[in-house]
Amino acid sequence: MKHTDIEKILKTDEFVGKEVTVCGWVRTARDSKNVAFLALNDGTSLNHLQIVIDKNSDISVSSEAMKLGASLKVTGKVVKNTNNSTNEINAEEIEVLGVCPPDYPLQKKFQKLETLREMPHIRVRTNTFNAVFRVRSVLAAAIHRFFQERGYVYINTPLITGSDCEGAGEMFQVTTIGYSKDYENEEDYYADDFFGKKTGLSVSGQLEGEVAAMGLGKIYTFGPSFRAENSNTQRHVAEFWHVEPEIAFCELPDLIEIAEDMMKYIIRDYMEKCPDELAFFEQRFEKGLKDKLLSVVNNDFAVVDYTEAIDILKKADVKFEYPVEWGCDLQSEHERYITEQVYKKPVFLINYPKGIKSFYMKQNADGKTVAATDLLVPGVGEIIGGSEREADYDKLIAAMEEKGMSKEGYEFYLDLRKFGSVPHSGFGLGFERMIMYCTGMANIRDVILYPRTVGNIK
Ligand code: 4AD
């Protein structure tokens, strides 16, 4: 269907005085004796295009064209509105492509986000979700560009896997048969299943990412990860998109530099490409969003040792729900205190106790901590998790044994330490959390088209 994007008509003057055809959905309709106005949106722009209908002309407009949510094809001349000098169309012909009856759920101007969550197939037609998903697309492109410009190879790692990368037992099982009493034990059951062994959906592409980095040097993945975490929070979904660079010949300080550069690059690109969306989010969802992001791109992130963070938390004049002791896993309330109250900017926490981190992290000389880092940001908390990897074969085996892991299924991973092992590092950025940070959306369910959470699959 030949037509012009509304964004082009609004953003440039090349169509002023010319006849164009546009398509879109009616967002608002106003009727009076001599003239009617429609606000049309086709998804290419946050702003609507005003269609002016001169009722004294010979244009015929069906009443269906004036209904909220109806889809239209409109032909007419582009003119400048004399009051606000935005471009609009004087309609000459209006065709109703799809009628929209009064039970269309978006009749009220502002609906609660919770209500909209109940209709993921409809909410994309609101300003909020229109903006969220356009920003999501811009952020994804920026991530690819950041890595591509720096010579990283884009890798697609398997989604079905036999190894639980994080070792946290949060894998969704993949099976084509149900367990029954006919099996004497679990082994017999798995042997009968599709792959002949226990398999699940990948929680992270890291292990295979390391395989790729050991030949290609610098790689990144950008795909879904799955976690069967039973946590009904505003920052967890069971299916999230994960950006995972893995870099050979790279130690923890180098990794931190890459992560900071990446964050700044993506934010800068977003601010440049989406000024309308940014202003919208600032107005509707987070006062000070623009200043926050500007300050992120213009200032250094903090780097703080876990041990120092524990000291800060212990001295804090705050009653935390979860007590703090060296060795404890930091809860969201602790992370947010550090980044929001103390440093008021993004913070790389480094050198965590080895007991609370994954088996693959490089063991520090102190014998107690690992060269790990989490990036904490105000408002969201942990947005990145990463580490230098243990490159020493014997130390890796020892860590696996300490955590009671079997070597089965990890032979390939151990081989990487056998054949020309090198210092290497990587991190995982939660893409939805990045979108939350950039938009001020407080709930992760509002930045992904179909959120998957415990007990909820629409
Ligand atoms: O800290 P995580 O668990 O690290 C890993 O998976 C490493 N294998 C990454 C690596 O080194 N290549 O997860 C990384 C990030 C988190 O910081 C968070 O932003 C996001 O992934 N994440 C989630 N996002 C939404 N919902 C969930 N359930 C998430 N779990 C992790």
Coordinates of C-alpha atoms and ligand atoms in Angstrom, one line a residue:
M1 CA 0.0 0.0 0.0
K2 CA 1.8 3.2 -1.1
H3 CA 1.8 5.7 1.6
T4 CA 4.1 8.1 3.5
D5 CA 5.3 7.6 7.1
I6 CA 3.7 10.2 9.5
E7 CA 7.1 10.7 11.1
K8 CA 8.5 12.1 7.8
I9 CA 5.6 14.5 7.3
L10 CA 6.0 15.8 10.9
K11 CA 9.7 16.0 10.9
T12 CA 10.5 17.5 7.5
D13 CA 9.0 20.2 5.3
E14 CA 9.6 18.3 2.0
F15 CA 5.9 17.4 1.8
V16 CA 4.4 20.8 2.5
G17 CA 2.2 21.9 -0.4
K18 CA 2.2 18.3 -1.8
E19 CA -0.5 15.7 -1.9
V20 CA 0.3 12.6 0.1
T21 CA -1.4 9.4 1.3
V22 CA -1.0 8.4 5.0
C23 CA -2.3 5.4 6.9
G24 CA -2.9 5.0 10.6
W25 CA -5.2 4.6 13.6
V26 CA -7.5 7.3 14.9
R27 CA -6.2 8.5 18.3
T28 CA -8.7 11.3 18.9
A29 CA -11.6 12.8 16.9
R30 CA -13.2 16.2 17.3
D31 CA -16.2 17.2 15.3
S32 CA -18.0 20.6 14.9
K33 CA -20.4 22.1 12.5
N34 CA -17.9 23.2 9.8
V35 CA -14.8 21.3 10.5
A36 CA -13.6 18.0 12.0
F37 CA -10.2 17.0 13.3
L38 CA -8.6 13.6 13.6
A39 CA -5.3 12.7 15.2
L40 CA -3.8 9.9 13.3
N41 CA -0.9 7.7 14.4
D42 CA 0.9 5.0 12.4
G43 CA 3.5 4.1 14.9
T44 CA 6.4 5.8 13.2
S45 CA 6.2 8.8 15.6
L46 CA 5.2 9.5 19.1
N47 CA 3.4 12.6 17.8
H48 CA 0.1 12.3 15.9
L49 CA -0.7 13.9 12.6
Q50 CA -3.7 16.2 12.5
I51 CA -6.1 15.5 9.7
V52 CA -8.4 18.5 9.0
I53 CA -11.8 17.8 7.4
D54 CA -13.6 20.7 5.8
K55 CA -17.2 19.7 6.1
N56 CA -18.2 22.3 3.5
S57 CA -16.1 20.7 0.9
D58 CA -17.4 17.7 -1.2
I59 CA -15.3 15.1 0.8
S60 CA -17.5 12.3 2.1
V61 CA -16.6 11.0 5.6
S62 CA -18.3 8.0 7.1
S63 CA -19.1 8.2 10.8
E64 CA -16.9 5.1 11.2
A65 CA -13.8 7.2 10.3
M66 CA -14.5 9.3 13.4
K67 CA -14.3 6.4 15.8
L68 CA -11.4 5.9 18.2
G69 CA -9.1 3.1 17.1
A70 CA -10.5 2.9 13.5
S71 CA -7.8 2.5 10.8
L72 CA -7.8 4.9 7.9
K73 CA -6.1 5.7 4.6
V74 CA -6.2 9.4 4.1
T75 CA -5.1 11.4 1.0
G76 CA -4.8 15.2 1.1
K77 CA -2.5 18.2 0.9
V78 CA 0.2 18.8 3.6
V79 CA -0.1 22.3 5.0
K80 CA 1.4 24.2 7.9
N81 CA -0.9 24.8 10.9
T82 CA -1.0 28.6 11.2
N83 CA -1.1 28.5 15.0
N84 CA 1.7 26.1 15.9
S85 CA 3.4 25.7 12.5
T86 CA 3.3 21.9 12.7
N87 CA 2.5 20.1 9.5
E88 CA -1.0 18.7 9.0
I89 CA -3.2 17.4 6.2
N90 CA -6.2 18.9 4.6
A91 CA -8.1 15.7 3.8
E92 CA -9.4 15.1 0.3
E93 CA -10.3 11.5 0.5
I94 CA -10.7 9.2 3.6
E95 CA -11.1 5.5 3.3
V96 CA -11.9 3.4 6.4
L97 CA -9.6 0.3 6.3
G98 CA -10.9 -1.2 9.5
V99 CA -13.9 -0.1 11.7
C100 CA -13.5 0.0 15.5
P101 CA -16.6 -0.7 17.6
P102 CA -17.3 1.0 21.0
D103 CA -15.9 -1.9 23.0
Y104 CA -12.4 -0.9 21.9
P105 CA -10.6 -1.0 25.3
L106 CA -8.6 2.3 24.9
Q107 CA -11.6 4.7 25.2
K108 CA -10.2 6.5 28.2
K109 CA -7.3 8.8 27.6
F110 CA -5.0 7.5 30.4
Q111 CA -5.2 4.0 31.6
K112 CA -3.3 2.4 34.4
L113 CA -0.3 0.4 33.4
E114 CA -1.7 -2.5 35.4
T115 CA -4.8 -2.4 33.3
L116 CA -2.9 -2.2 30.1
R117 CA -0.8 -5.3 31.1
E118 CA -4.0 -7.3 30.9
M119 CA -4.1 -6.6 27.1
P120 CA -0.6 -6.8 25.7
H121 CA -2.1 -7.0 22.2
I122 CA -3.8 -3.6 22.5
R123 CA -1.4 -1.6 24.7
V124 CA 1.1 -1.0 21.8
R125 CA -1.4 1.5 20.5
T126 CA -1.0 3.8 23.5
N127 CA 1.6 6.6 23.5
T128 CA 3.5 5.0 26.4
F129 CA 4.1 1.7 24.7
N130 CA 4.6 3.3 21.3
A131 CA 7.4 5.2 22.9
V132 CA 8.8 2.2 24.9
F133 CA 9.0 -0.1 21.9
R134 CA 10.6 2.5 19.6
V135 CA 13.2 3.2 22.3
R136 CA 13.7 -0.5 22.7
S137 CA 14.5 -0.8 19.0
V138 CA 16.9 2.2 19.1
L139 CA 18.7 0.8 22.1
A140 CA 19.1 -2.6 20.4
A141 CA 20.5 -1.0 17.3
A142 CA 22.9 1.1 19.4
I143 CA 24.2 -2.0 21.2
H144 CA 24.9 -3.8 17.9
R145 CA 26.6 -0.7 16.6
F146 CA 28.8 -0.3 19.7
F147 CA 30.2 -3.8 19.3
Q148 CA 30.3 -3.9 15.5
E149 CA 32.3 -0.6 15.4
R150 CA 34.8 -2.1 17.7
G151 CA 35.4 -5.4 15.8
Y152 CA 33.3 -7.7 18.0
V153 CA 31.8 -10.8 16.2
Y154 CA 28.0 -11.3 16.8
I155 CA 27.4 -14.8 17.9
N156 CA 24.2 -16.8 18.4
T157 CA 24.5 -19.3 21.2
P158 CA 22.1 -22.2 21.7
L159 CA 18.9 -21.7 23.6
I160 CA 18.6 -25.4 24.4
T161 CA 21.4 -26.5 26.6
G162 CA 22.6 -29.3 28.8
S163 CA 24.5 -27.1 31.3
D164 CA 23.2 -24.7 33.8
C165 CA 25.7 -21.8 33.3
E166 CA 25.0 -19.9 36.5
G167 CA 24.8 -23.2 38.5
A168 CA 21.8 -21.7 40.3
G169 CA 19.3 -24.4 39.3
E170 CA 16.9 -21.9 37.7
M171 CA 16.5 -23.7 34.4
F172 CA 13.3 -24.4 32.6
Q173 CA 13.3 -28.1 31.6
V174 CA 12.9 -29.0 27.9
T175 CA 11.1 -32.3 27.4
T176 CA 8.9 -34.0 24.9
I177 CA 7.7 -36.7 27.3
G178 CA 6.2 -36.6 30.8
Y179 CA 7.8 -38.4 33.7
S180 CA 5.7 -41.5 34.7
K181 CA 5.9 -44.3 37.2
D182 CA 7.1 -46.6 34.4
Y183 CA 10.6 -45.2 34.9
E184 CA 12.6 -46.7 37.7
N185 CA 14.7 -43.5 38.1
E186 CA 15.3 -40.1 36.6
E187 CA 18.2 -41.3 34.4
D188 CA 16.0 -43.8 32.6
Y189 CA 13.4 -41.1 32.0
Y190 CA 16.0 -38.6 30.6
A191 CA 17.5 -41.3 28.5
D192 CA 14.1 -41.8 26.8
D193 CA 13.6 -38.1 26.2
F194 CA 14.4 -36.2 23.0
F195 CA 18.1 -35.5 23.6
G196 CA 18.7 -38.6 25.7
K197 CA 19.7 -36.5 28.7
K198 CA 18.4 -33.7 30.9
T199 CA 18.2 -30.4 29.0
G200 CA 16.8 -27.0 29.6
L201 CA 16.5 -23.5 28.3
S202 CA 19.7 -21.5 28.6
V203 CA 20.0 -19.0 31.5
S204 CA 23.0 -17.4 29.7
G205 CA 25.0 -17.8 26.5
Q206 CA 28.2 -17.2 28.4
L207 CA 29.8 -20.7 28.3
E208 CA 29.4 -21.0 24.6
G209 CA 30.3 -17.3 24.3
E210 CA 33.7 -18.2 25.9
V211 CA 34.1 -21.0 23.3
A212 CA 33.6 -18.4 20.5
A213 CA 35.9 -15.8 22.1
M214 CA 38.7 -18.4 22.3
G215 CA 38.9 -18.4 18.5
L216 CA 37.4 -15.1 17.5
G217 CA 38.9 -12.9 20.3
K218 CA 36.0 -10.5 20.9
I219 CA 32.4 -11.7 20.6
Y220 CA 29.0 -10.6 21.8
T221 CA 25.6 -12.3 21.9
F222 CA 22.2 -10.6 22.0
G223 CA 19.4 -13.1 22.6
P224 CA 16.9 -14.4 25.1
S225 CA 17.8 -16.1 28.4
F226 CA 15.4 -17.9 30.5
R227 CA 15.2 -18.1 34.3
A228 CA 12.7 -20.1 36.3
E229 CA 13.2 -17.7 39.2
N230 CA 10.2 -17.7 41.5
S231 CA 10.6 -14.0 42.2
N232 CA 7.7 -11.8 41.5
T233 CA 9.5 -8.5 41.5
Q234 CA 9.5 -5.4 39.3
R235 CA 12.9 -6.4 37.8
H236 CA 12.5 -10.1 37.0
V237 CA 11.0 -11.8 34.0
A238 CA 11.3 -15.5 33.2
E239 CA 12.3 -14.6 29.6
F240 CA 14.6 -11.7 29.2
W241 CA 17.0 -10.4 26.5
H242 CA 20.6 -10.7 27.3
V243 CA 23.6 -8.9 25.9
E244 CA 26.8 -10.8 26.6
P245 CA 30.2 -9.8 25.3
E246 CA 33.1 -12.1 25.9
I247 CA 36.6 -10.8 25.4
A248 CA 40.0 -12.7 25.2
F249 CA 43.1 -11.1 26.6
C250 CA 41.0 -9.0 29.0
E251 CA 41.2 -8.6 32.7
L252 CA 38.7 -7.2 35.2
P253 CA 39.8 -3.5 34.9
D254 CA 39.6 -3.7 31.1
L255 CA 36.1 -5.2 31.3
I256 CA 34.9 -2.4 33.5
E257 CA 36.2 0.1 31.0
I258 CA 34.3 -1.7 28.2
A259 CA 31.1 -1.8 30.2
E260 CA 31.2 1.9 31.1
D261 CA 32.0 2.8 27.5
M262 CA 29.1 0.7 26.3
M263 CA 26.6 2.2 28.7
K264 CA 27.6 5.8 27.8
Y265 CA 27.5 5.0 24.1
I266 CA 24.0 3.5 24.2
I267 CA 22.6 6.4 26.3
R268 CA 24.2 9.1 24.2
D269 CA 22.8 7.5 21.0
Y270 CA 19.3 7.2 22.6
M271 CA 19.3 10.8 23.8
E272 CA 20.3 11.9 20.3
K273 CA 17.8 9.8 18.4
C274 CA 14.7 9.9 20.7
P275 CA 14.3 13.5 22.0
D276 CA 10.5 13.3 21.8
E277 CA 10.3 10.0 23.7
L278 CA 12.8 11.2 26.3
A279 CA 10.7 14.3 26.9
F280 CA 7.6 12.2 27.2
F281 CA 9.2 9.8 29.7
E282 CA 10.5 12.8 31.7
Q283 CA 7.0 14.3 31.9
R284 CA 5.1 11.1 32.6
F285 CA 7.4 8.7 34.4
E286 CA 10.6 10.1 35.8
K287 CA 11.2 13.8 36.7
G288 CA 14.9 14.6 36.1
L289 CA 15.4 11.6 33.7
K290 CA 17.3 13.8 31.1
D291 CA 19.6 15.3 33.7
K292 CA 20.2 11.8 35.2
L293 CA 21.2 10.4 31.8
L294 CA 23.3 13.5 30.9
S295 CA 25.2 13.1 34.2
V296 CA 25.8 9.4 33.4
V297 CA 27.4 10.2 30.0
N298 CA 29.5 13.1 31.4
N299 CA 30.9 11.5 34.6
D300 CA 33.0 8.5 35.6
F301 CA 31.2 5.6 37.2
A302 CA 32.3 4.6 40.8
V303 CA 34.3 1.4 41.4
V304 CA 33.8 0.1 44.9
D305 CA 35.1 -3.1 46.6
Y306 CA 32.4 -5.4 48.0
T307 CA 34.2 -5.3 51.4
E308 CA 34.0 -1.5 51.4
A309 CA 30.3 -1.7 50.4
I310 CA 29.6 -4.0 53.4
D311 CA 31.3 -1.5 55.7
I312 CA 29.2 1.3 54.3
L313 CA 26.0 -0.7 54.7
K314 CA 26.8 -1.7 58.2
K315 CA 27.4 2.0 59.2
A316 CA 24.3 3.2 57.4
D317 CA 21.6 4.8 59.5
V318 CA 18.9 2.7 57.8
K319 CA 17.1 -0.4 59.0
F320 CA 17.4 -2.9 56.2
E321 CA 15.0 -5.8 56.0
Y322 CA 17.9 -8.2 55.3
P323 CA 20.9 -8.0 57.7
V324 CA 24.3 -7.3 56.3
E325 CA 27.4 -9.4 57.0
W326 CA 30.6 -9.9 55.0
G327 CA 29.8 -12.9 52.7
C328 CA 26.1 -12.2 52.3
D329 CA 24.5 -11.8 48.9
L330 CA 23.4 -8.2 48.5
Q331 CA 19.7 -7.6 48.3
S332 CA 18.0 -5.1 46.1
E333 CA 17.6 -2.7 49.1
H334 CA 21.4 -2.8 49.7
E335 CA 22.3 -2.3 46.1
R336 CA 19.9 0.6 45.8
Y337 CA 21.2 2.2 49.0
I338 CA 24.8 2.1 47.7
T339 CA 24.0 3.5 44.2
E340 CA 21.1 5.9 45.1
Q341 CA 22.0 7.2 48.5
V342 CA 25.7 7.0 48.8
Y343 CA 27.2 7.5 45.3
K344 CA 24.2 8.8 43.4
K345 CA 25.5 7.4 40.2
P346 CA 26.3 4.0 38.6
V347 CA 28.6 1.9 40.7
F348 CA 30.7 -1.1 39.7
L349 CA 30.9 -3.3 42.8
I350 CA 33.9 -5.6 42.5
N351 CA 35.6 -8.5 44.3
Y352 CA 32.7 -10.4 45.7
P353 CA 33.1 -13.4 48.2
K354 CA 33.6 -16.5 46.1
G355 CA 30.9 -18.4 48.0
I356 CA 28.1 -16.3 46.6
K357 CA 29.3 -16.2 43.0
S358 CA 29.5 -18.7 40.1
F359 CA 32.1 -21.4 39.7
Y360 CA 33.7 -19.8 36.6
M361 CA 34.8 -16.5 38.2
K362 CA 38.6 -15.9 38.5
Q363 CA 39.7 -16.5 42.0
N364 CA 41.6 -13.6 43.6
A365 CA 45.0 -14.1 45.4
D366 CA 43.3 -13.5 48.8
G367 CA 41.7 -17.0 48.4
K368 CA 38.3 -15.4 49.6
T369 CA 37.1 -13.3 46.7
V370 CA 36.6 -13.5 43.0
A371 CA 37.2 -10.9 40.2
A372 CA 33.6 -10.3 39.6
T373 CA 31.7 -7.1 39.0
D374 CA 28.0 -6.0 39.1
L375 CA 27.0 -2.6 37.8
L376 CA 24.4 -1.0 40.0
V377 CA 22.4 1.9 38.8
P378 CA 20.0 4.2 40.7
G379 CA 16.4 3.2 40.3
V380 CA 17.0 -0.2 38.8
G381 CA 19.8 -1.8 40.9
E382 CA 21.8 -4.5 39.2
I383 CA 21.9 -4.0 35.5
I384 CA 25.1 -5.8 34.6
G385 CA 26.8 -8.9 36.0
G386 CA 30.2 -10.0 34.9
S387 CA 33.7 -11.2 35.8
E388 CA 37.1 -12.2 34.7
R389 CA 36.9 -15.9 34.1
E390 CA 39.0 -18.5 35.9
A391 CA 41.6 -19.4 33.2
D392 CA 43.5 -22.0 35.3
Y393 CA 42.4 -25.6 34.7
D394 CA 43.2 -26.8 38.2
K395 CA 41.7 -23.9 40.0
L396 CA 38.5 -24.2 37.9
I397 CA 38.2 -27.9 38.7
A398 CA 38.7 -27.1 42.4
A399 CA 36.0 -24.5 42.3
M400 CA 33.6 -26.9 40.7
E401 CA 34.3 -29.5 43.3
E402 CA 33.9 -27.0 46.1
K403 CA 30.4 -26.2 44.7
G404 CA 29.6 -29.9 44.3
M405 CA 29.3 -29.7 40.5
S406 CA 29.9 -32.7 38.3
K407 CA 32.3 -32.3 35.4
E408 CA 29.9 -34.0 33.1
G409 CA 28.7 -31.7 30.4
Y410 CA 31.5 -29.2 31.1
E411 CA 34.3 -31.1 29.3
F412 CA 34.3 -28.5 26.5
Y413 CA 34.5 -25.7 29.0
L414 CA 37.5 -27.3 30.8
D415 CA 39.1 -27.9 27.4
L416 CA 39.3 -24.2 26.9
R417 CA 41.6 -24.1 29.9
K418 CA 43.7 -27.0 28.5
F419 CA 44.4 -25.7 25.0
G420 CA 46.0 -22.3 25.0
S421 CA 44.1 -20.8 27.9
V422 CA 44.2 -16.9 28.1
P423 CA 43.0 -14.3 30.6
H424 CA 39.5 -13.4 29.5
S425 CA 36.4 -11.7 30.8
G426 CA 32.8 -11.0 30.0
F427 CA 29.6 -9.6 31.3
G428 CA 25.8 -9.8 30.8
L429 CA 23.6 -6.7 30.4
G430 CA 19.9 -7.3 31.1
F431 CA 18.4 -5.5 28.1
E432 CA 15.0 -4.9 29.8
R433 CA 16.7 -3.4 32.8
M434 CA 18.6 -1.1 30.4
I435 CA 15.3 0.0 28.9
M436 CA 13.8 0.7 32.4
Y437 CA 16.9 2.8 33.2
C438 CA 16.6 4.8 30.0
T439 CA 12.8 5.4 30.1
G440 CA 12.0 5.6 33.8
M441 CA 9.5 2.7 33.5
A442 CA 9.4 1.2 37.0
N443 CA 8.1 -2.3 36.1
I444 CA 10.0 -4.7 33.8
R445 CA 6.6 -6.0 32.5
D446 CA 6.1 -2.7 30.8
V447 CA 9.2 -2.8 28.6
I448 CA 8.8 -6.2 26.9
L449 CA 6.0 -7.0 24.5
Y450 CA 4.8 -10.2 26.2
P451 CA 6.2 -10.4 29.8
R452 CA 6.6 -13.9 31.2
T453 CA 6.4 -14.1 34.9
V454 CA 5.4 -16.7 37.5
G455 CA 1.9 -17.8 36.9
N456 CA 1.4 -15.4 34.0
I457 CA 1.6 -16.2 30.3
K458 CA -0.6 -14.3 28.0
Ligands
4AD1 O1 24.2 -11.5 36.7 P1 23.8 -12.5 35.8 O2 23.0 -13.7 36.3 O3 25.0 -13.0 34.9 C1 25.1 -13.9 34.0 O4 24.2 -14.5 33.5 C2 26.5 -14.1 33.4 N1 26.5 -15.4 32.8 C3 26.7 -12.9 32.4 C4 28.0 -13.0 31.8 O5 29.0 -12.8 32.5 N2 28.1 -13.2 30.5 O6 22.8 -11.8 34.7 C5 23.3 -10.7 34.0 C6 22.2 -9.7 33.9 C7 21.8 -9.1 35.2 O7 22.6 -8.1 35.7 C8 20.4 -8.6 34.9 O8 20.5 -7.3 34.3 C9 19.9 -9.5 33.9 O9 21.0 -10.2 33.3 N3 19.0 -10.5 34.5 C10 17.6 -10.4 34.4 N4 16.8 -9.5 33.8 C11 15.5 -9.7 33.9 N5 14.9 -10.8 34.5 C12 15.7 -11.7 35.1 N6 15.1 -12.7 35.7 C13 17.1 -11.5 35.0 N7 18.1 -12.3 35.5 C14 19.3 -11.6 35.2

